[in-house]
Coordinates of C-alpha atoms in Angstrom, one line a residue:
M1 CA 89.2 131.0 155.9
L2 CA 92.9 130.3 156.2
S3 CA 95.4 131.3 153.5
L4 CA 98.9 129.8 153.4
N5 CA 100.9 133.0 152.8
E6 CA 102.3 135.9 154.8
K7 CA 99.1 137.8 154.8
G8 CA 97.0 134.8 155.8
L9 CA 99.4 133.9 158.6
Q10 CA 99.2 137.3 160.3
N11 CA 96.1 135.9 162.0
R12 CA 98.1 133.5 164.2
D13 CA 95.3 132.9 166.7
E14 CA 93.0 131.4 164.1
W15 CA 95.7 129.0 162.9
L16 CA 96.5 128.0 166.5
E17 CA 92.9 127.4 167.3
K18 CA 92.7 124.9 164.5
G19 CA 95.7 123.0 165.9
Y20 CA 98.5 124.2 163.6
I21 CA 102.1 124.5 164.8
L22 CA 103.5 127.8 163.5
P23 CA 107.0 129.0 163.0
A24 CA 108.3 130.4 166.3
F25 CA 111.0 132.7 164.8
D26 CA 111.1 136.1 163.1
R27 CA 110.7 135.0 159.5
E28 CA 111.3 138.4 158.0
K29 CA 114.7 138.7 159.8
M30 CA 115.5 135.1 158.8
I31 CA 114.9 135.9 155.1
A32 CA 117.0 139.1 155.3
R33 CA 119.8 137.3 157.1
T34 CA 119.8 134.4 154.5
K35 CA 120.1 136.9 151.6
E36 CA 122.9 138.6 153.5
A37 CA 124.8 135.4 154.3
P38 CA 123.4 132.2 152.7
A39 CA 124.4 129.0 154.3
W40 CA 122.3 126.2 152.7
V41 CA 121.1 125.7 149.2
H42 CA 119.0 122.7 148.3
F43 CA 118.4 121.3 144.8
G44 CA 115.2 119.4 144.2
A45 CA 112.1 121.1 145.7
G46 CA 110.0 117.9 146.1
N47 CA 108.0 116.4 149.0
I48 CA 110.7 114.7 151.0
F49 CA 112.7 118.0 151.1
R50 CA 109.8 119.9 152.5
A51 CA 108.8 117.2 154.9
F52 CA 112.3 116.4 156.3
Q53 CA 115.1 118.9 155.6
C54 CA 112.9 122.0 155.9
A55 CA 111.2 120.7 159.0
A56 CA 114.6 120.0 160.6
M57 CA 115.8 123.5 159.8
Q58 CA 112.6 125.0 161.2
R59 CA 113.4 123.3 164.5
L60 CA 116.8 124.9 164.6
L61 CA 115.3 128.3 163.8
N62 CA 112.6 127.9 166.5
E63 CA 115.3 127.1 169.1
G64 CA 117.6 130.0 168.0
L65 CA 120.3 127.6 166.9
T66 CA 120.6 129.3 163.5
D67 CA 119.5 132.5 162.0
T68 CA 119.4 131.6 158.3
G69 CA 117.0 129.4 156.3
I70 CA 117.2 127.2 153.2
I71 CA 117.3 128.4 149.6
A72 CA 115.2 126.0 147.6
V73 CA 116.2 125.4 143.9
E74 CA 114.3 123.5 141.3
G75 CA 116.1 122.4 138.2
F76 CA 113.8 119.9 136.6
D77 CA 110.2 121.3 136.7
Y78 CA 110.3 125.1 137.1
E79 CA 106.5 125.2 137.6
I80 CA 107.0 123.7 141.1
V81 CA 108.5 127.0 142.1
E82 CA 106.3 129.2 139.9
K83 CA 103.0 127.6 140.8
G84 CA 103.7 125.9 144.1
Y85 CA 106.2 127.8 146.1
R86 CA 106.0 131.5 145.2
P87 CA 102.2 131.8 145.3
N88 CA 102.4 130.6 149.0
D89 CA 105.3 132.9 149.8
N90 CA 107.5 129.7 150.1
Y91 CA 105.4 128.4 153.0
S92 CA 104.2 124.8 153.0
L93 CA 102.2 122.5 155.3
L94 CA 103.6 119.3 156.8
V95 CA 100.9 116.9 157.8
T96 CA 102.4 114.1 159.9
L97 CA 100.3 111.0 160.0
K98 CA 101.1 109.0 163.1
A99 CA 100.5 105.3 163.6
D100 CA 98.3 106.0 166.6
G101 CA 95.9 107.9 164.4
S102 CA 96.8 111.4 165.5
V103 CA 97.7 114.1 163.0
E104 CA 100.2 116.9 163.5
K105 CA 99.8 119.9 161.3
T106 CA 102.9 122.2 161.0
V107 CA 103.3 125.3 158.9
I108 CA 106.9 125.2 157.5
G109 CA 108.5 128.6 157.0
S110 CA 112.2 127.8 156.9
I111 CA 112.6 128.3 153.2
A112 CA 114.0 131.8 152.7
E113 CA 113.5 132.0 148.9
S114 CA 112.9 129.7 146.0
C115 CA 115.0 129.8 142.8
I116 CA 114.9 128.3 139.3
L117 CA 117.9 126.5 137.9
D118 CA 117.5 127.9 134.4
S119 CA 120.7 129.0 132.5
D120 CA 118.4 130.5 129.8
N121 CA 116.9 132.9 132.5
A122 CA 119.7 135.4 133.1
A123 CA 118.1 136.9 136.3
E124 CA 117.6 133.5 137.9
F125 CA 120.9 132.0 137.0
D126 CA 122.9 135.1 137.8
H127 CA 121.2 135.2 141.3
L128 CA 122.3 131.6 141.9
K129 CA 125.9 132.6 140.8
E130 CA 125.8 135.3 143.4
I131 CA 124.7 132.8 146.1
F132 CA 127.5 130.4 145.1
S133 CA 130.0 133.2 145.3
S134 CA 129.2 133.9 148.9
P135 CA 131.9 132.9 151.4
S136 CA 129.2 132.0 153.9
L137 CA 127.7 129.2 151.8
Q138 CA 128.3 125.9 153.7
M139 CA 126.4 123.3 151.8
A140 CA 124.4 122.4 148.7
S141 CA 122.2 119.4 149.2
F142 CA 120.2 117.4 146.7
T143 CA 117.1 115.3 146.3
I144 CA 117.0 114.9 142.6
T145 CA 116.5 111.0 142.5
E146 CA 119.1 108.5 141.6
K147 CA 118.4 109.1 137.9
G148 CA 119.5 112.7 138.3
Y149 CA 123.1 111.8 138.7
A150 CA 123.3 109.8 135.4
V151 CA 125.6 112.0 133.2
K152 CA 126.8 109.0 131.2
G153 CA 124.9 106.3 129.3
A154 CA 125.3 102.6 129.6
D155 CA 128.1 102.7 127.1
G156 CA 130.1 105.0 129.2
N157 CA 129.7 107.9 126.9
P158 CA 128.2 111.3 127.9
A159 CA 124.4 111.3 128.0
P160 CA 122.4 113.4 125.6
G161 CA 122.8 117.1 126.5
V162 CA 125.9 116.4 128.6
A163 CA 128.2 116.0 125.6
E164 CA 127.1 119.5 124.3
D165 CA 127.7 121.0 127.8
L166 CA 131.2 119.5 127.9
A167 CA 132.0 120.9 124.6
A168 CA 130.5 124.4 125.2
G169 CA 132.1 125.0 128.6
P170 CA 130.8 126.2 132.0
E171 CA 129.3 129.5 130.9
K172 CA 125.8 128.3 129.9
P173 CA 125.2 124.5 130.3
H174 CA 121.7 123.1 129.9
S175 CA 121.9 119.6 131.6
Y176 CA 120.9 119.6 135.3
L177 CA 124.2 118.7 136.8
G178 CA 126.0 120.7 134.1
K179 CA 124.3 123.8 135.6
V180 CA 125.2 122.7 139.1
A181 CA 128.8 122.2 138.0
S182 CA 128.7 125.7 136.5
L183 CA 127.7 127.2 139.8
L184 CA 130.5 125.3 141.5
Y185 CA 132.8 126.7 138.9
T186 CA 131.6 130.2 139.8
R187 CA 132.6 129.4 143.4
Y188 CA 136.0 128.2 142.3
Q189 CA 136.5 131.5 140.4
A190 CA 135.4 133.4 143.5
G191 CA 138.5 132.2 145.4
A192 CA 138.1 128.4 145.5
L193 CA 135.8 128.8 148.4
P194 CA 135.0 125.6 150.4
I195 CA 131.6 123.9 150.3
A196 CA 130.0 120.5 151.0
M197 CA 128.0 119.0 148.1
V198 CA 125.5 116.7 150.0
S199 CA 123.4 114.2 148.1
T200 CA 120.5 113.1 150.3
D201 CA 119.0 110.9 147.6
N202 CA 117.9 107.3 148.4
C203 CA 120.7 105.5 146.6
S204 CA 123.8 103.7 147.4
H205 CA 127.1 105.7 147.8
N206 CA 125.2 108.8 146.8
G207 CA 128.1 111.2 147.5
E208 CA 130.3 109.2 145.2
K209 CA 127.7 109.4 142.4
L210 CA 127.5 113.2 142.8
F211 CA 131.3 113.5 142.8
E212 CA 131.7 111.4 139.7
A213 CA 129.1 113.5 137.9
I214 CA 130.7 116.8 138.8
R215 CA 134.2 115.4 138.0
T216 CA 132.9 114.5 134.5
F217 CA 132.3 118.2 133.9
A218 CA 135.5 119.3 135.6
E219 CA 137.5 117.0 133.3
G220 CA 135.6 117.9 130.2
W221 CA 136.0 121.7 130.7
N222 CA 139.8 121.3 130.7
D223 CA 140.6 123.5 133.6
P224 CA 143.2 121.7 135.8
G225 CA 142.6 124.2 138.6
F226 CA 138.8 123.5 138.7
L227 CA 139.5 119.7 138.6
A228 CA 141.9 120.0 141.5
Y229 CA 139.3 122.1 143.4
V230 CA 136.5 119.6 143.1
S231 CA 138.9 116.7 143.9
D232 CA 140.2 118.2 147.1
P233 CA 137.9 117.2 150.1
A234 CA 139.3 120.1 152.1
K235 CA 137.7 122.4 149.5
V236 CA 134.8 120.5 148.1
S237 CA 133.4 117.5 149.9
F238 CA 130.9 114.9 148.7
P239 CA 129.7 113.2 152.0
W240 CA 127.8 110.0 151.8
T241 CA 124.4 109.9 153.4
M242 CA 121.5 107.6 154.2
I243 CA 118.0 109.0 154.2
D244 CA 114.7 107.3 155.1
K245 CA 111.3 108.9 155.4
I246 CA 108.2 107.9 153.5
T247 CA 106.4 110.9 151.8
P248 CA 103.7 109.7 149.5
R249 CA 101.9 111.8 147.0
P250 CA 99.6 114.3 148.7
D251 CA 96.4 112.4 149.5
P252 CA 92.8 113.6 148.9
S253 CA 91.9 112.5 152.5
V254 CA 94.5 114.8 153.9
E255 CA 93.3 117.6 151.6
A256 CA 89.8 117.1 152.9
L257 CA 91.1 117.3 156.5
L258 CA 92.7 120.7 155.7
R259 CA 89.6 122.0 153.9
A260 CA 87.6 121.2 157.0
D261 CA 89.8 123.6 158.8
G262 CA 88.9 126.3 156.4
L263 CA 92.1 126.3 154.5
Q264 CA 91.8 127.7 150.9
G265 CA 94.0 127.4 147.9
L266 CA 94.5 123.7 148.2
E267 CA 93.6 122.9 144.6
P268 CA 96.4 120.7 143.3
V269 CA 98.3 121.7 140.1
V270 CA 99.6 119.2 137.6
T271 CA 102.4 120.8 135.7
S272 CA 103.2 120.4 132.0
K273 CA 105.9 117.9 133.1
H274 CA 103.2 115.9 135.0
T275 CA 104.4 116.9 138.4
Y276 CA 101.6 116.9 141.0
I277 CA 101.9 120.0 143.2
A278 CA 100.1 120.7 146.4
P279 CA 100.8 123.2 149.2
F280 CA 100.9 120.4 151.7
V281 CA 103.0 117.2 152.2
N282 CA 101.7 114.2 154.1
A283 CA 104.4 112.0 155.7
E284 CA 105.1 109.4 158.3
E285 CA 106.5 110.3 161.7
S286 CA 109.6 108.0 161.4
E287 CA 112.7 109.6 159.8
Y288 CA 116.4 108.9 159.6
L289 CA 119.2 110.9 158.1
V290 CA 122.8 109.7 158.7
L291 CA 125.6 111.8 157.2
E292 CA 129.3 111.6 156.8
D293 CA 130.6 114.5 158.8
S294 CA 132.7 116.2 156.1
F295 CA 131.8 119.9 155.8
P296 CA 134.9 122.0 154.9
N297 CA 133.1 125.3 155.5
G298 CA 131.2 124.3 158.6
R299 CA 127.5 123.3 158.8
P300 CA 124.3 124.1 160.8
P301 CA 124.0 122.2 164.1
L302 CA 121.6 119.7 162.5
E303 CA 122.4 117.0 165.1
A304 CA 120.0 119.1 167.3
A305 CA 117.2 118.2 164.8
G306 CA 118.0 114.5 165.0
F307 CA 120.4 114.1 162.1
L308 CA 123.2 111.5 162.8
F309 CA 126.7 112.6 161.9
T310 CA 129.4 109.9 161.7
D311 CA 132.1 108.6 159.4
R312 CA 131.8 107.3 155.8
N313 CA 132.1 103.6 156.7
T314 CA 129.3 103.8 159.2
V315 CA 127.1 105.7 156.7
N316 CA 127.8 102.9 154.2
R317 CA 126.8 100.2 156.8
V318 CA 123.6 102.0 157.7
E319 CA 122.7 102.5 154.0
R320 CA 123.4 98.8 153.3
M321 CA 121.4 97.8 156.3
K322 CA 118.4 99.8 155.1
V323 CA 118.6 99.3 151.4
T324 CA 119.6 95.7 151.2
T325 CA 117.8 94.3 154.2
C326 CA 115.5 96.2 156.6
L327 CA 113.3 98.3 154.4
N328 CA 113.8 98.6 150.6
P329 CA 113.6 94.9 149.6
L330 CA 110.5 94.6 151.7
H331 CA 109.0 97.6 150.0
T332 CA 109.7 96.3 146.6
A333 CA 108.3 92.9 147.3
L334 CA 105.1 94.6 148.6
A335 CA 105.0 96.8 145.6
V336 CA 105.0 94.2 142.8
Y337 CA 102.8 91.7 144.7
G338 CA 100.5 94.5 145.7
C339 CA 99.9 95.4 142.1
L340 CA 99.4 91.7 141.2
L341 CA 96.8 91.2 144.0
G342 CA 94.9 94.5 143.4
Y343 CA 96.0 96.4 146.5
T344 CA 96.2 100.2 146.4
R345 CA 97.6 100.8 149.9
I346 CA 100.7 99.5 151.5
S347 CA 99.0 99.5 154.8
E348 CA 96.2 97.2 153.5
E349 CA 98.9 94.7 152.2
M350 CA 100.2 94.5 155.8
K351 CA 96.9 92.8 156.8
D352 CA 97.6 90.0 154.3
A353 CA 99.2 87.1 156.1
D354 CA 100.8 85.8 152.9
L355 CA 102.5 89.1 152.1
V356 CA 103.6 89.6 155.7
R357 CA 105.1 86.2 155.7
L358 CA 107.0 87.0 152.5
I359 CA 108.5 90.2 153.8
R360 CA 109.3 88.8 157.2
S361 CA 111.2 86.0 155.5
I362 CA 113.1 88.4 153.2
G363 CA 114.0 90.6 156.2
Y364 CA 114.4 88.6 159.3
E365 CA 115.2 85.1 158.0
E366 CA 117.3 85.8 154.8
G367 CA 118.6 89.4 155.2
L368 CA 119.5 89.9 158.8
P369 CA 121.9 87.0 159.0
V370 CA 124.2 88.7 156.4
V371 CA 123.7 92.4 157.3
T372 CA 126.4 94.3 159.1
D373 CA 125.3 96.1 162.3
P374 CA 126.3 99.8 161.8
G375 CA 126.3 100.5 165.5
V376 CA 124.4 103.8 165.4
I377 CA 121.1 102.1 164.5
S378 CA 120.2 98.5 165.4
P379 CA 119.2 96.4 162.3
R380 CA 116.7 94.3 164.2
E381 CA 115.1 97.3 165.9
F382 CA 114.9 99.1 162.6
I383 CA 113.2 96.2 160.9
D384 CA 110.9 95.8 163.9
T385 CA 109.7 99.4 163.4
V386 CA 109.3 98.9 159.7
V387 CA 107.2 95.7 159.9
N388 CA 105.2 96.5 163.1
V389 CA 104.7 100.3 162.9
R390 CA 105.7 102.0 159.6
L391 CA 104.3 99.8 156.9
P392 CA 101.0 98.9 158.7
N393 CA 100.3 102.6 159.5
P394 CA 96.7 102.9 158.2
F395 CA 96.9 106.6 158.0
M396 CA 99.8 106.6 155.5
P397 CA 98.3 106.8 152.0
D398 CA 101.3 105.1 150.3
T399 CA 100.7 102.9 147.3
P400 CA 102.4 99.8 145.8
Q401 CA 102.0 101.6 142.4
R402 CA 104.3 104.4 143.6
I403 CA 106.9 102.1 145.1
A404 CA 106.9 100.0 141.9
C405 CA 108.3 102.8 139.8
D406 CA 111.8 102.1 138.4
T407 CA 112.0 98.7 139.9
S408 CA 114.6 97.6 137.4
Q409 CA 117.0 100.2 138.9
K410 CA 116.3 98.9 142.5
I411 CA 116.6 95.1 142.1
P412 CA 120.4 94.9 141.9
I413 CA 120.9 96.6 145.3
R414 CA 117.8 95.6 147.1
F415 CA 118.2 91.9 146.5
G416 CA 121.6 91.5 144.8
E417 CA 123.6 92.4 147.8
T418 CA 122.0 89.7 149.9
M419 CA 122.5 87.1 147.2
K420 CA 126.2 88.1 146.8
S421 CA 126.7 87.8 150.6
Y422 CA 125.4 84.3 150.5
L423 CA 127.7 83.5 147.6
S424 CA 130.8 84.9 149.2
D425 CA 130.3 83.3 152.6
P426 CA 131.5 79.7 152.7
D427 CA 129.3 79.0 155.7
R428 CA 126.1 79.9 153.9
D429 CA 124.3 78.2 151.0
I430 CA 122.7 80.5 148.4
A431 CA 120.4 77.6 147.6
S432 CA 118.7 78.0 151.0
L433 CA 117.1 81.3 149.8
K434 CA 113.4 80.9 149.2
A435 CA 111.8 84.3 149.7
V436 CA 114.3 86.3 147.7
P437 CA 113.8 84.2 144.5
L438 CA 110.0 84.4 145.0
A439 CA 110.3 88.2 145.1
L440 CA 112.3 88.2 141.9
A441 CA 109.8 85.9 140.2
G442 CA 107.0 88.2 141.4
W443 CA 108.7 91.2 139.7
L444 CA 109.0 89.2 136.4
R445 CA 105.3 88.2 136.7
Y446 CA 104.4 91.8 137.4
L447 CA 106.0 92.9 134.1
L448 CA 103.3 91.0 132.2
G449 CA 100.8 93.7 133.3
V450 CA 98.2 91.1 134.2
D451 CA 97.0 90.7 137.8
D452 CA 96.2 87.5 139.6
E453 CA 92.6 87.6 138.4
G454 CA 93.7 87.8 134.8
K455 CA 92.9 91.5 134.4
K456 CA 95.3 94.0 132.8
F457 CA 96.8 96.8 135.0
E458 CA 99.0 99.7 134.3
I459 CA 102.7 99.0 135.0
S460 CA 104.5 101.8 136.8
P461 CA 107.1 103.8 134.9
D462 CA 110.5 102.1 134.5
P463 CA 113.4 103.1 132.2
L464 CA 113.9 99.5 131.0
L465 CA 110.2 98.6 130.6
S466 CA 110.1 98.2 126.9
R467 CA 113.3 96.0 126.9
L468 CA 112.0 93.8 129.7
Q469 CA 108.6 93.3 128.1
D470 CA 110.2 92.5 124.8
A471 CA 112.1 89.7 126.5
L472 CA 108.9 88.3 127.9
R473 CA 106.8 88.7 124.7
G474 CA 104.7 85.6 124.1
V475 CA 104.5 84.6 127.8
E476 CA 100.8 84.2 128.7
L477 CA 98.8 83.6 131.8
G478 CA 97.3 80.0 131.7
R479 CA 100.2 78.8 129.6
P480 CA 103.2 78.1 131.9
E481 CA 105.0 76.4 129.0
S482 CA 105.1 79.8 127.2
A483 CA 107.8 80.9 129.6
E484 CA 110.2 78.1 128.5
G485 CA 113.5 79.7 127.4
K486 CA 112.2 83.3 128.0
L487 CA 114.0 84.1 131.3
D488 CA 117.6 83.0 130.7
A489 CA 118.6 86.2 128.9
L490 CA 117.2 88.3 131.8
L491 CA 118.5 86.1 134.6
S492 CA 122.0 86.1 133.2
D493 CA 122.1 89.9 133.1
A494 CA 124.2 91.1 136.1
S495 CA 123.1 94.7 135.5
L496 CA 119.5 93.5 136.5
F497 CA 120.3 91.2 139.4
A498 CA 123.9 92.2 140.5
L499 CA 125.1 88.8 139.4
D500 CA 124.5 86.1 136.7
L501 CA 121.7 84.1 138.3
T502 CA 122.1 81.3 135.8
K503 CA 125.4 80.4 137.4
T504 CA 123.6 79.9 140.7
P505 CA 120.8 77.6 141.9
L506 CA 118.5 80.6 142.2
A507 CA 117.8 80.7 138.4
A508 CA 115.9 77.4 138.6
K509 CA 114.0 78.6 141.6
V510 CA 113.0 81.9 139.9
K511 CA 111.9 80.0 136.8
A512 CA 109.9 77.5 138.8
C513 CA 108.1 80.3 140.8
F514 CA 107.5 82.3 137.6
A515 CA 106.0 79.3 135.8
A516 CA 103.8 78.4 138.8
M517 CA 102.4 81.9 138.8
L518 CA 101.3 81.5 135.1
E519 CA 99.1 78.5 135.8
G520 CA 96.0 80.7 135.8
P521 CA 94.0 83.1 138.0
G522 CA 94.9 82.7 141.6
A523 CA 98.3 81.2 140.9
V524 CA 100.1 84.2 142.4
R525 CA 98.3 83.7 145.7
K526 CA 99.0 80.0 145.5
A527 CA 102.8 80.6 145.0
L528 CA 102.8 83.0 148.0
R529 CA 101.2 80.4 150.2
S530 CA 103.7 77.8 149.1
L531 CA 106.4 79.8 151.0

C-alpha cells in the first residue's frame, strides 16, 4: 500500500514502479531553507494552486534553479489545511489527464509548510507576521476567486465585516483581505520592505482589484506612511496576470485509478463549509500564466517553468483575448446549454454538432474579428487548441454545472466586451451578431431551472440568483407569451450585460430567442439548430 506522506514516500521504488514521478530534490533541506528565508507565500490553497503554481515550483526545485518552496496559506476554509494538507505532510498528487488518453501521475512536494490565516489564532497569525517581516520574501500570490476581492458592496460602502476592520485598525482584522492587509502592514513596520502582491485569479485586471482592496484598508487605517508604501510600485507592486488551466473537482474515476495503484487515504473530506477535499488534483495538460514583470524584491526564475513575463499592456491583451473571445465565452455558452440539454460532461457536449456550431460562431466568427492579438500568444492558435483539443478531451471530468456557477458575474466581461467592440467600431454592425444573443438568451432560459425536456434541475450557485429569478417569475415553458415585458428590466441593466441592451438591436434578438425556447419541450434544441 502507498501512503502520501513522508513515511510512505521513503519507499521510492514502489512509487516509481507504479509510474509516479517523484520530487527530485532534498525536501528536508528545502523546508529548512524556506523557513530560514521564505520567498513565496500563496493565499488560497485550492486545486489550481496545487496543479499549476506548485507543479511549476517543483520543476525549478528539481532543476536546482531555486532552493526554497511555497508557503501555502488558507484564509477561507481552515479545514483544507487541517484535514487536507497537514495529514499528508503537505504533499499532494497531480494527475494530468492528456487528450491522447495517457495519464501522468506526479507527487508534488514543493509546499514547504501550510498556514491558516486566522487572526483569532495567535500562533498561526504571529507565524505569518514573522514570514511577512522577512527581507527575503519576494511575493505573495493569490487564488481566492474574483469574489474574494470584493471589500465594497454595490453601493460603494464597505462590505459587512470590512467596516468593522477599518474602524478597529490593523491589529486584529477578521475579513480575508483585512488580514492580508494587516500582514502587509507588518511588513511596512519591519522597514517598508519590498514585495509583489500577485493575483493569479481568473478575472479581468486582477492586480488592480487586489490593489484597490488593499488601498481601502490603507486609507481606512489613517496611516499616511502605510498608504504611501502600498501605493509605491517600487515598494509594493500589484502585477496583472492572466491564468488559464482547467482543474475540475477531483473525479471518482481518477480516485479509482489511484486506488488500483494501492494508494490509501484517498477518502474525500467535505468540510463544514462544504469544500470538497481530496489529496489529489486532476487537471488538463494545457496551461498558461502570463505575468506583468513587476517584482520589486526579485522573483524565482519561473520563466524556466513556462510562465510568460511581459508588460502590463500585453497581459491585458492576453487576458482580453482569453476571457472575451477564445475560451471563457465558449465555456459559459456550453455551461448553460449543457445544463438545459442534460449534459454532465463538457467533453460530451463537444460531440454535439449544434453546440459546437454555437461556440465556433461565438469564437471564430464573432469574437476573433474584434480581438487584439497580444503577440505572445496567437488568438487563432489559442482558440484552435480550445475547440479541438482542450474542451473535447474525454479524460477531463469537467462539468457544465461547475462552469455555470456565478454566471451573472461573468456575462459582462465574457460577452459584453465583444458587444461593446461592435458598437464602437463604425465598420461593424452589432446587429450582425447572432451567436452572442443566442448565448445570452440561453442563460436567461437556464435561470428558469427547467431543462429542454420540461424537467426541473438544480441551478448552480450565483450571488444574484434570487433577484434574477424574481425578475422572471411567471415565465413558463409552453407559454411564450408569459415572457412578454419580463426581460426589459434585465436587458437594460448594464451591470449584467456591460451595456444597456435595450438601446441596441440585440435586445429584440435576445427576446425572440428566449420566447422561442419557451415554446415547449425540444424548443431549446430547435433554437440552437436555427443558428
